[in-house]
PDB file of C-alpha atoms in Angstrom:
ATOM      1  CA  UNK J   1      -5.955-103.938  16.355  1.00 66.00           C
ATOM      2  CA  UNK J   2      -4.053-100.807  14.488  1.00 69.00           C
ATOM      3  CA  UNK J   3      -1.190 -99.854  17.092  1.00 77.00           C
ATOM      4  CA  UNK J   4      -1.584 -95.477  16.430  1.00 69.00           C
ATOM      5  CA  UNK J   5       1.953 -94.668  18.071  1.00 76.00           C
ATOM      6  CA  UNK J   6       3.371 -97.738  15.241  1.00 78.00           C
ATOM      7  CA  UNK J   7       1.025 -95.818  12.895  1.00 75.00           C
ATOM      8  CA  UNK J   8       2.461 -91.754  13.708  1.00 79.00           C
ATOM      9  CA  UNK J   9       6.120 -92.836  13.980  1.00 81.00           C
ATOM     10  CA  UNK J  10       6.186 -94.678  10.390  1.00 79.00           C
ATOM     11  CA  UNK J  11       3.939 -91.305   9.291  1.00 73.00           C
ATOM     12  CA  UNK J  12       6.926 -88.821  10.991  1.00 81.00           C
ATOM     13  CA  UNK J  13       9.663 -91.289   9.696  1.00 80.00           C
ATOM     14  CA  UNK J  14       8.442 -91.219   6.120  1.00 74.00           C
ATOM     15  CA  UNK J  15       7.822 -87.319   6.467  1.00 78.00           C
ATOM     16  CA  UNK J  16      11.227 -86.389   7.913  1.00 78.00           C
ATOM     17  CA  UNK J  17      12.892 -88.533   5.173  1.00 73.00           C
ATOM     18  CA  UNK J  18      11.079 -87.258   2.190  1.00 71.00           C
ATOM     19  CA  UNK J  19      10.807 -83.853   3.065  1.00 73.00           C
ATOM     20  CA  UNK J  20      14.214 -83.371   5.002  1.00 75.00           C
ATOM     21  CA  UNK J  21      16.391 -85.932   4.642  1.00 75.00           C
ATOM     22  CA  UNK J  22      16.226 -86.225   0.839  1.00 76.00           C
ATOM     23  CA  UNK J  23      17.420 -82.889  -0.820  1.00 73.00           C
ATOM     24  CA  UNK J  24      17.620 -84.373  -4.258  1.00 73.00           C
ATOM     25  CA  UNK J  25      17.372 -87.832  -6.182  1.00 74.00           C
ATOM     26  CA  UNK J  26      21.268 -88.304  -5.560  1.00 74.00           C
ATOM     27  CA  UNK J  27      20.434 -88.534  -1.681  1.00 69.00           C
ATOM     28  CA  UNK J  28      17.995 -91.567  -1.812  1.00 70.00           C
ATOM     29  CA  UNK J  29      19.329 -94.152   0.384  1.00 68.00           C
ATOM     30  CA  UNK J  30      17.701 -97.149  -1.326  1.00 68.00           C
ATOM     31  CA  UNK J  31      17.279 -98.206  -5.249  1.00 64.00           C
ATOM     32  CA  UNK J  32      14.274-100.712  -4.335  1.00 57.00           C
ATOM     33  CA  UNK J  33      12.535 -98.405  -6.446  1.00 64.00           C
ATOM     34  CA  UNK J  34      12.948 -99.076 -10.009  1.00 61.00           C
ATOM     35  CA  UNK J  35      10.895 -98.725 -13.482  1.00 64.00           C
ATOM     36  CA  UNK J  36      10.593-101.876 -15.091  1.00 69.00           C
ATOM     37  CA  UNK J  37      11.336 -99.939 -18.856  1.00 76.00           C
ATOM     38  CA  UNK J  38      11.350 -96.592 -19.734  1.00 81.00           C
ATOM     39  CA  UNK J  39       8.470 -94.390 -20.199  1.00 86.00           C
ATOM     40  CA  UNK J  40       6.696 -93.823 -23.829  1.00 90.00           C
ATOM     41  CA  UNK J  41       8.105 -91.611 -25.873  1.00 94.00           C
ATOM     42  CA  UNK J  42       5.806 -88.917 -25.699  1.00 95.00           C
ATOM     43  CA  UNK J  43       6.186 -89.366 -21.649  1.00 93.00           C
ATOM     44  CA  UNK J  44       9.568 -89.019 -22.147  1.00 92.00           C
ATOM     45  CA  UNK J  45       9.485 -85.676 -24.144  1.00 95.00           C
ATOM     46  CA  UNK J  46       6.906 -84.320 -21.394  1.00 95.00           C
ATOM     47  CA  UNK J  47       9.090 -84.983 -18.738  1.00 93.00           C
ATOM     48  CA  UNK J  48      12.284 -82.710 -20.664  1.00 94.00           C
ATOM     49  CA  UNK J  49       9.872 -80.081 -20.223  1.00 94.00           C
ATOM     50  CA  UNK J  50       9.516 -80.058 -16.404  1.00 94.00           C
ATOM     51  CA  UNK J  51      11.725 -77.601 -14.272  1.00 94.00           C
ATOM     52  CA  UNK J  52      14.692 -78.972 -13.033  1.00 93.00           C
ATOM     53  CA  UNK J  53      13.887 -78.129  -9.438  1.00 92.00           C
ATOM     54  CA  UNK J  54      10.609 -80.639  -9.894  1.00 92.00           C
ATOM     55  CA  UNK J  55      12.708 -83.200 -11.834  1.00 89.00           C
ATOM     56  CA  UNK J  56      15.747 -83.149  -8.694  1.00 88.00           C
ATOM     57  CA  UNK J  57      13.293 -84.297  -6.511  1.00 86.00           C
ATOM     58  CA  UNK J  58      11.355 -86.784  -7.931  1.00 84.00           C
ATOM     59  CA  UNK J  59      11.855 -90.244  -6.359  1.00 77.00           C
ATOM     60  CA  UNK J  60       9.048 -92.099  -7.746  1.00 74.00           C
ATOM     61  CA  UNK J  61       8.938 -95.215  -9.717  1.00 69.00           C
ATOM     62  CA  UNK J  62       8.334 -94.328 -13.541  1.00 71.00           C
ATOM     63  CA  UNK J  63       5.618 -92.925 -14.735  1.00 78.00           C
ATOM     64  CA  UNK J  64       2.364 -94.734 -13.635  1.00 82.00           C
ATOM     65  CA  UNK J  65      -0.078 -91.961 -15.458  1.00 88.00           C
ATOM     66  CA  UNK J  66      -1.219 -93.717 -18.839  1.00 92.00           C
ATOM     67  CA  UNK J  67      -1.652 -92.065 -22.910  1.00 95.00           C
ATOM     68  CA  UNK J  68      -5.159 -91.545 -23.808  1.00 96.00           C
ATOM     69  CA  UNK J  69      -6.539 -89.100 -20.821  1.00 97.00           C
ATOM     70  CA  UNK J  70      -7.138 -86.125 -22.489  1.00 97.00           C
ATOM     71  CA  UNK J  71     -10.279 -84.533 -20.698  1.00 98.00           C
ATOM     72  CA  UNK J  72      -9.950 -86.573 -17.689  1.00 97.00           C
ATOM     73  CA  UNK J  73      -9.300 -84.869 -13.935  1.00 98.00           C
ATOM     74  CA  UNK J  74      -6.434 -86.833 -12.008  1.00 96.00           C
ATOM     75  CA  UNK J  75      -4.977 -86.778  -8.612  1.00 96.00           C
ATOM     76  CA  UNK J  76      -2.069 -87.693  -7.729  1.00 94.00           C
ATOM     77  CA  UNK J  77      -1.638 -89.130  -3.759  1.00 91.00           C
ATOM     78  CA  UNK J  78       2.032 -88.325  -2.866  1.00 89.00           C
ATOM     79  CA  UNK J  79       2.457 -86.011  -5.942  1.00 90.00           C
ATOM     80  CA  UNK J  80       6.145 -85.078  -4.027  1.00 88.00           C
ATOM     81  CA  UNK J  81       7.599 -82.457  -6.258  1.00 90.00           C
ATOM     82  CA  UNK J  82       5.053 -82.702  -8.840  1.00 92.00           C
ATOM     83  CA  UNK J  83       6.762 -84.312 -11.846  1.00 92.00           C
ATOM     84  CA  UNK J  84       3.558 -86.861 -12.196  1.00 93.00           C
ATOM     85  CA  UNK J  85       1.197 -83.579 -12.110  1.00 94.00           C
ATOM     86  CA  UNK J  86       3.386 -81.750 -14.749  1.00 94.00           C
ATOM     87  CA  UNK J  87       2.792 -84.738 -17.077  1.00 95.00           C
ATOM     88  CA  UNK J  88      -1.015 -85.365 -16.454  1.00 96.00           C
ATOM     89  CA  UNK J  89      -1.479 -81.614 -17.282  1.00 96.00           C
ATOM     90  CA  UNK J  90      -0.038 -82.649 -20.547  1.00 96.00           C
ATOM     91  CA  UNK J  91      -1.616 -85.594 -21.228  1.00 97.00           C
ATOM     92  CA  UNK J  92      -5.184 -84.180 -19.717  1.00 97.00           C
ATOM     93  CA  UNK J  93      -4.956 -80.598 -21.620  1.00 97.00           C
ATOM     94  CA  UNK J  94      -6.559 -77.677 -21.198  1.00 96.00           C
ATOM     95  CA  UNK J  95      -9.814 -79.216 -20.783  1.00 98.00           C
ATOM     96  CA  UNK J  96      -8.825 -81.731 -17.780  1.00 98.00           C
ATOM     97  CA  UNK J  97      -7.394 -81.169 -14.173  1.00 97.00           C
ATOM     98  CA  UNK J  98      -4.569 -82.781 -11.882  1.00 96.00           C
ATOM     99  CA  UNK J  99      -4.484 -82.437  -8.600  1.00 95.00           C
ATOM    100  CA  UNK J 100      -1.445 -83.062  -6.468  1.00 94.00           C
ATOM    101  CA  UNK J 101      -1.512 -83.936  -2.663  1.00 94.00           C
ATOM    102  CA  UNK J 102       1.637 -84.475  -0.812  1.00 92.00           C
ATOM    103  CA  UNK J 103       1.933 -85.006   3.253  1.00 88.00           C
ATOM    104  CA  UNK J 104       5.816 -82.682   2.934  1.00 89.00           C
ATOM    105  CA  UNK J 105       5.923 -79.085   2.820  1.00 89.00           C
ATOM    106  CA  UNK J 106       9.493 -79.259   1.161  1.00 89.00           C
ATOM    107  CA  UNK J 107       8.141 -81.200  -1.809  1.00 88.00           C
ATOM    108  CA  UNK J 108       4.888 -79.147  -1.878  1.00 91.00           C
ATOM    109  CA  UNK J 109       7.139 -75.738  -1.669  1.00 92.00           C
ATOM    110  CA  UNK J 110       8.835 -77.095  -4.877  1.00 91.00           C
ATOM    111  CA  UNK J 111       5.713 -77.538  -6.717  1.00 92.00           C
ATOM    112  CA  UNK J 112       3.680 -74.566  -5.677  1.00 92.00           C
ATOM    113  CA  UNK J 113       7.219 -73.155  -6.584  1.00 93.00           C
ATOM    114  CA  UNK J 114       7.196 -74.649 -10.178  1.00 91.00           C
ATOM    115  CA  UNK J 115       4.016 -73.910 -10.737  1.00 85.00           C
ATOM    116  CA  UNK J 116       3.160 -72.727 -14.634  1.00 74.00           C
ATOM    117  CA  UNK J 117       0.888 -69.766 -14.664  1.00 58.00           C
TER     118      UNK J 117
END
């Protein structure tokens, strides 16, 4: 049976931390997170485009979006910041779509923020 009250604390725990606690990269408390290598090149020059604000606050794990989905429409669960969406708008062009969902209004402030017109 799914305890709910184990179910809204870990939900308000991982919401205060991610949108409170952590006011850039250099205040994660853990490094379990790690990339196994860094991202392709073309990843790479993508993500030197991205405004710093987005790029503070990113405290994902690499870059899970793949080359190759131009055209495509992507969401991102947990797009945080929105460093992922900045680089699947690259990758998808003009004639694909990303959509980023976050549960933080801090890391959605940033991206709405950052947003390109």
């Amino acid at each position: 049976m799914v305890d709910l009250k184990r179910m809204d604390s870990v939900h308000a725990s991982v919401k205060e931390y991610y949108g409170r606690v952590l006011g850039s990269s250099k205040d994660l408390k853990t490094s379990a997170c790690t990339a196994g290598a860094a991202p392709h090149p073309v990843v790479m020059g993508i993500i030197g485009t991205v405004p710093a604000a987005v790029n503070d606050k990113f405290y994902g794990c690499g870059n899970p979006i793949p080359l190759g989905i131009e055209g495509m429409d992507v969401l991102d669960l947990g797009s945080g910041s929105g460093r992922d969406c900045y680089v699947a708008a690259a990758l998808v062009g003009p004639s694909g779509s990303v959509t980023g969902v976050d549960m933080t209004d801090e890391q959605l402030q940033t991206a709405r923020e950052n947003i390109e017109p």
